[in-house]
Amino acid sequence: MDKSTINITPDKDRRVVTFVAVFYFVFAANDSIQIIVNGSSLSKYISFGILFLSLAIALPDIIIRRAKECIVSESIFAIFFLLSGLMGYAERNVLLKHALWSMCICIPVALAVLSISDKRKLINALYAEGLVSAFMSCVALISMKDTDDYSMSSSYYLLIPVFLMINRFIEKRHIFDLVYPIVCVVISFMFGARGPLLCIAFYILIRIFIAGREKICRLIRFIICYIVCLLLVVGGLLFGIIYSQMKASGSYSRIMRLISEGRIFYSAHRDELFAYYLKQIKDHPLLGMGIGGGWLSMGLGPHNMLVELVLAFGIIIGGIMAVWFVSFYFQMFRIRDYDTKMLVFMFAAYCFTELFVEGDWTLSPQVFTFMALCIDEKIRLK
């Protein structure tokens, strides 16, 4: 029997697919539970326990298929974090969290996706878990309507399910896959963050760019429904009615408040952060300050992946890395396998705001997965 057929079997695919689906589900579920029951440490421990159990089951298959990639990636990031620690600019807790997330979560998830031979299995599994996790995230967002707050994480946890449902609607024209994502988007608009809405718009633009005539017709239907729903919420007449009713009932919508105040493009102090970190880059132009170096605190990083790379690795190396990452957005259209391309498009759209207004790329499995799929495809094309 050919060795290549031994390493790629339905059973082994199933274990790795299960791990990736479990990862996305448990984090979305834990986030929702934390919000709905107002902070339960038990759910966090249970989530990590389930996650690492599923990783332990899938890890042998991942290593068998991607041993070289595992050794190289873990070694590179171990060196990155070691040098960053030796440079002494990063706070220990910031550096430790980024190191643990990158090496223990982000890289394993990315390699798991990479090692799955039949990407359609992964798409189907993520679609199935996304139906449940999207519902939980919507409930979490709605549960915050009576507070002067919002959940950015719940808004982002909606993205992959929404992308998958849009993809399923384009492929199969099920009305359910048209209505559900629109409901999710409207809920995210009313009670969530602004960034994910940009990611969804970017994903739709990508799909329009690559769609054939028949699929363009389906996309147009989705976009029309999407725009109509948003206009119903944002439009002049209904906006005033909805917003006044929400205020009267004590409900809160950050995005609607920003629109009513004429501050929808409010930067949430990101401009001040950019100015601060650009000065840090100017003060340390050649070698940079290492990963997490110069950060004000956890959660107050550059909020821009490109700035983050240059700050960490210097203008020359960091600049090359930033250009290299952006190049993946052009390379992804050359991917041949349809299912792989659909996954790459989803992760590319998810990472869109990472580039400009979010950052924290070393904490993002989606960034690692996007890079891994693009790099692997580039190697295949050669």
JSON list of N, CA and C in Angstrom, two decimals, residues 204-234:
[
{"chain": "A", "resi": 204, "resn": "ILE", "atom": "N", "xyz": [-17.94, 39.85, 1.02]},
{"chain": "A", "resi": 204, "resn": "ILE", "atom": "CA", "xyz": [-18.88, 39.93, -0.09]},
{"chain": "A", "resi": 204, "resn": "ILE", "atom": "C", "xyz": [-18.19, 40.47, -1.34]},
{"chain": "A", "resi": 205, "resn": "LEU", "atom": "N", "xyz": [-17.32, 41.46, -1.16]},
{"chain": "A", "resi": 205, "resn": "LEU", "atom": "CA", "xyz": [-16.57, 42.01, -2.30]},
{"chain": "A", "resi": 205, "resn": "LEU", "atom": "C", "xyz": [-15.68, 40.95, -2.94]},
{"chain": "A", "resi": 206, "resn": "ILE", "atom": "N", "xyz": [-15.03, 40.14, -2.11]},
{"chain": "A", "resi": 206, "resn": "ILE", "atom": "CA", "xyz": [-14.18, 39.06, -2.64]},
{"chain": "A", "resi": 206, "resn": "ILE", "atom": "C", "xyz": [-15.02, 38.09, -3.45]},
{"chain": "A", "resi": 207, "resn": "ARG", "atom": "N", "xyz": [-16.18, 37.70, -2.92]},
{"chain": "A", "resi": 207, "resn": "ARG", "atom": "CA", "xyz": [-17.01, 36.74, -3.62]},
{"chain": "A", "resi": 207, "resn": "ARG", "atom": "C", "xyz": [-17.57, 37.30, -4.93]},
{"chain": "A", "resi": 208, "resn": "ILE", "atom": "N", "xyz": [-17.86, 38.59, -4.96]},
{"chain": "A", "resi": 208, "resn": "ILE", "atom": "CA", "xyz": [-18.31, 39.22, -6.20]},
{"chain": "A", "resi": 208, "resn": "ILE", "atom": "C", "xyz": [-17.19, 39.18, -7.23]},
{"chain": "A", "resi": 209, "resn": "PHE", "atom": "N", "xyz": [-15.96, 39.42, -6.77]},
{"chain": "A", "resi": 209, "resn": "PHE", "atom": "CA", "xyz": [-14.81, 39.48, -7.67]},
{"chain": "A", "resi": 209, "resn": "PHE", "atom": "C", "xyz": [-14.56, 38.15, -8.36]},
{"chain": "A", "resi": 210, "resn": "ILE", "atom": "N", "xyz": [-14.81, 37.03, -7.66]},
{"chain": "A", "resi": 210, "resn": "ILE", "atom": "CA", "xyz": [-14.47, 35.72, -8.23]},
{"chain": "A", "resi": 210, "resn": "ILE", "atom": "C", "xyz": [-15.69, 34.97, -8.76]},
{"chain": "A", "resi": 211, "resn": "ALA", "atom": "N", "xyz": [-16.89, 35.54, -8.59]},
{"chain": "A", "resi": 211, "resn": "ALA", "atom": "CA", "xyz": [-18.11, 34.81, -8.94]},
{"chain": "A", "resi": 211, "resn": "ALA", "atom": "C", "xyz": [-18.34, 34.75, -10.45]},
{"chain": "A", "resi": 212, "resn": "GLY", "atom": "N", "xyz": [-18.90, 33.62, -10.90]},
{"chain": "A", "resi": 212, "resn": "GLY", "atom": "CA", "xyz": [-19.38, 33.51, -12.27]},
{"chain": "A", "resi": 212, "resn": "GLY", "atom": "C", "xyz": [-20.74, 34.18, -12.39]},
{"chain": "A", "resi": 213, "resn": "ARG", "atom": "N", "xyz": [-21.31, 34.17, -13.59]},
{"chain": "A", "resi": 213, "resn": "ARG", "atom": "CA", "xyz": [-22.57, 34.88, -13.82]},
{"chain": "A", "resi": 213, "resn": "ARG", "atom": "C", "xyz": [-23.69, 34.37, -12.93]},
{"chain": "A", "resi": 214, "resn": "GLU", "atom": "N", "xyz": [-23.83, 33.04, -12.82]},
{"chain": "A", "resi": 214, "resn": "GLU", "atom": "CA", "xyz": [-24.92, 32.47, -12.02]},
{"chain": "A", "resi": 214, "resn": "GLU", "atom": "C", "xyz": [-24.74, 32.82, -10.55]},
{"chain": "A", "resi": 215, "resn": "LYS", "atom": "N", "xyz": [-23.52, 32.71, -10.06]},
{"chain": "A", "resi": 215, "resn": "LYS", "atom": "CA", "xyz": [-23.27, 32.98, -8.65]},
{"chain": "A", "resi": 215, "resn": "LYS", "atom": "C", "xyz": [-23.38, 34.47, -8.35]},
{"chain": "A", "resi": 216, "resn": "ILE", "atom": "N", "xyz": [-23.08, 35.30, -9.34]},
{"chain": "A", "resi": 216, "resn": "ILE", "atom": "CA", "xyz": [-23.24, 36.74, -9.15]},
{"chain": "A", "resi": 216, "resn": "ILE", "atom": "C", "xyz": [-24.71, 37.06, -8.90]},
{"chain": "A", "resi": 217, "resn": "CYS", "atom": "N", "xyz": [-25.60, 36.37, -9.63]},
{"chain": "A", "resi": 217, "resn": "CYS", "atom": "CA", "xyz": [-27.05, 36.59, -9.43]},
{"chain": "A", "resi": 217, "resn": "CYS", "atom": "C", "xyz": [-27.45, 36.25, -7.99]},
{"chain": "A", "resi": 218, "resn": "ARG", "atom": "N", "xyz": [-26.92, 35.15, -7.47]},
{"chain": "A", "resi": 218, "resn": "ARG", "atom": "CA", "xyz": [-27.24, 34.77, -6.10]},
{"chain": "A", "resi": 218, "resn": "ARG", "atom": "C", "xyz": [-26.65, 35.78, -5.11]},
{"chain": "A", "resi": 219, "resn": "LEU", "atom": "N", "xyz": [-25.43, 36.22, -5.40]},
{"chain": "A", "resi": 219, "resn": "LEU", "atom": "CA", "xyz": [-24.80, 37.21, -4.54]},
{"chain": "A", "resi": 219, "resn": "LEU", "atom": "C", "xyz": [-25.60, 38.51, -4.53]},
{"chain": "A", "resi": 220, "resn": "ILE", "atom": "N", "xyz": [-26.08, 38.90, -5.71]},
{"chain": "A", "resi": 220, "resn": "ILE", "atom": "CA", "xyz": [-26.86, 40.14, -5.80]},
{"chain": "A", "resi": 220, "resn": "ILE", "atom": "C", "xyz": [-28.11, 40.04, -4.94]},
{"chain": "A", "resi": 221, "resn": "ARG", "atom": "N", "xyz": [-28.75, 38.86, -4.96]},
{"chain": "A", "resi": 221, "resn": "ARG", "atom": "CA", "xyz": [-29.93, 38.67, -4.12]},
{"chain": "A", "resi": 221, "resn": "ARG", "atom": "C", "xyz": [-29.58, 38.84, -2.64]},
{"chain": "A", "resi": 222, "resn": "PHE", "atom": "N", "xyz": [-28.47, 38.23, -2.26]},
{"chain": "A", "resi": 222, "resn": "PHE", "atom": "CA", "xyz": [-28.06, 38.34, -0.86]},
{"chain": "A", "resi": 222, "resn": "PHE", "atom": "C", "xyz": [-27.75, 39.79, -0.51]},
{"chain": "A", "resi": 223, "resn": "ILE", "atom": "N", "xyz": [-27.00, 40.47, -1.39]},
{"chain": "A", "resi": 223, "resn": "ILE", "atom": "CA", "xyz": [-26.60, 41.85, -1.11]},
{"chain": "A", "resi": 223, "resn": "ILE", "atom": "C", "xyz": [-27.82, 42.76, -1.02]},
{"chain": "A", "resi": 224, "resn": "ILE", "atom": "N", "xyz": [-28.79, 42.54, -1.92]},
{"chain": "A", "resi": 224, "resn": "ILE", "atom": "CA", "xyz": [-30.00, 43.37, -1.88]},
{"chain": "A", "resi": 224, "resn": "ILE", "atom": "C", "xyz": [-30.72, 43.19, -0.55]},
{"chain": "A", "resi": 225, "resn": "CYS", "atom": "N", "xyz": [-30.88, 41.93, -0.12]},
{"chain": "A", "resi": 225, "resn": "CYS", "atom": "CA", "xyz": [-31.54, 41.67, 1.16]},
{"chain": "A", "resi": 225, "resn": "CYS", "atom": "C", "xyz": [-30.73, 42.25, 2.32]},
{"chain": "A", "resi": 226, "resn": "TYR", "atom": "N", "xyz": [-29.42, 42.11, 2.23]},
{"chain": "A", "resi": 226, "resn": "TYR", "atom": "CA", "xyz": [-28.51, 42.61, 3.26]},
{"chain": "A", "resi": 226, "resn": "TYR", "atom": "C", "xyz": [-28.63, 44.13, 3.38]},
{"chain": "A", "resi": 227, "resn": "ILE", "atom": "N", "xyz": [-28.59, 44.82, 2.23]},
{"chain": "A", "resi": 227, "resn": "ILE", "atom": "CA", "xyz": [-28.67, 46.28, 2.22]},
{"chain": "A", "resi": 227, "resn": "ILE", "atom": "C", "xyz": [-30.04, 46.76, 2.68]},
{"chain": "A", "resi": 228, "resn": "VAL", "atom": "N", "xyz": [-31.10, 46.07, 2.20]},
{"chain": "A", "resi": 228, "resn": "VAL", "atom": "CA", "xyz": [-32.45, 46.47, 2.60]},
{"chain": "A", "resi": 228, "resn": "VAL", "atom": "C", "xyz": [-32.62, 46.37, 4.11]},
{"chain": "A", "resi": 229, "resn": "CYS", "atom": "N", "xyz": [-32.13, 45.28, 4.69]},
{"chain": "A", "resi": 229, "resn": "CYS", "atom": "CA", "xyz": [-32.25, 45.10, 6.14]},
{"chain": "A", "resi": 229, "resn": "CYS", "atom": "C", "xyz": [-31.48, 46.19, 6.89]},
{"chain": "A", "resi": 230, "resn": "LEU", "atom": "N", "xyz": [-30.26, 46.48, 6.41]},
{"chain": "A", "resi": 230, "resn": "LEU", "atom": "CA", "xyz": [-29.48, 47.52, 7.07]},
{"chain": "A", "resi": 230, "resn": "LEU", "atom": "C", "xyz": [-30.14, 48.89, 6.90]},
{"chain": "A", "resi": 231, "resn": "LEU", "atom": "N", "xyz": [-30.70, 49.14, 5.70]},
{"chain": "A", "resi": 231, "resn": "LEU", "atom": "CA", "xyz": [-31.36, 50.41, 5.48]},
{"chain": "A", "resi": 231, "resn": "LEU", "atom": "C", "xyz": [-32.59, 50.57, 6.37]},
{"chain": "A", "resi": 232, "resn": "LEU", "atom": "N", "xyz": [-33.27, 49.45, 6.60]},
{"chain": "A", "resi": 232, "resn": "LEU", "atom": "CA", "xyz": [-34.44, 49.50, 7.48]},
{"chain": "A", "resi": 232, "resn": "LEU", "atom": "C", "xyz": [-34.04, 49.92, 8.89]},
{"chain": "A", "resi": 233, "resn": "VAL", "atom": "N", "xyz": [-32.84, 49.47, 9.29]},
{"chain": "A", "resi": 233, "resn": "VAL", "atom": "CA", "xyz": [-32.36, 49.80, 10.63]},
{"chain": "A", "resi": 233, "resn": "VAL", "atom": "C", "xyz": [-31.71, 51.19, 10.65]},
{"chain": "A", "resi": 234, "resn": "VAL", "atom": "N", "xyz": [-30.90, 51.47, 9.62]},
{"chain": "A", "resi": 234, "resn": "VAL", "atom": "CA", "xyz": [-30.12, 52.69, 9.60]},
{"chain": "A", "resi": 234, "resn": "VAL", "atom": "C", "xyz": [-30.88, 53.85, 8.98]}
]
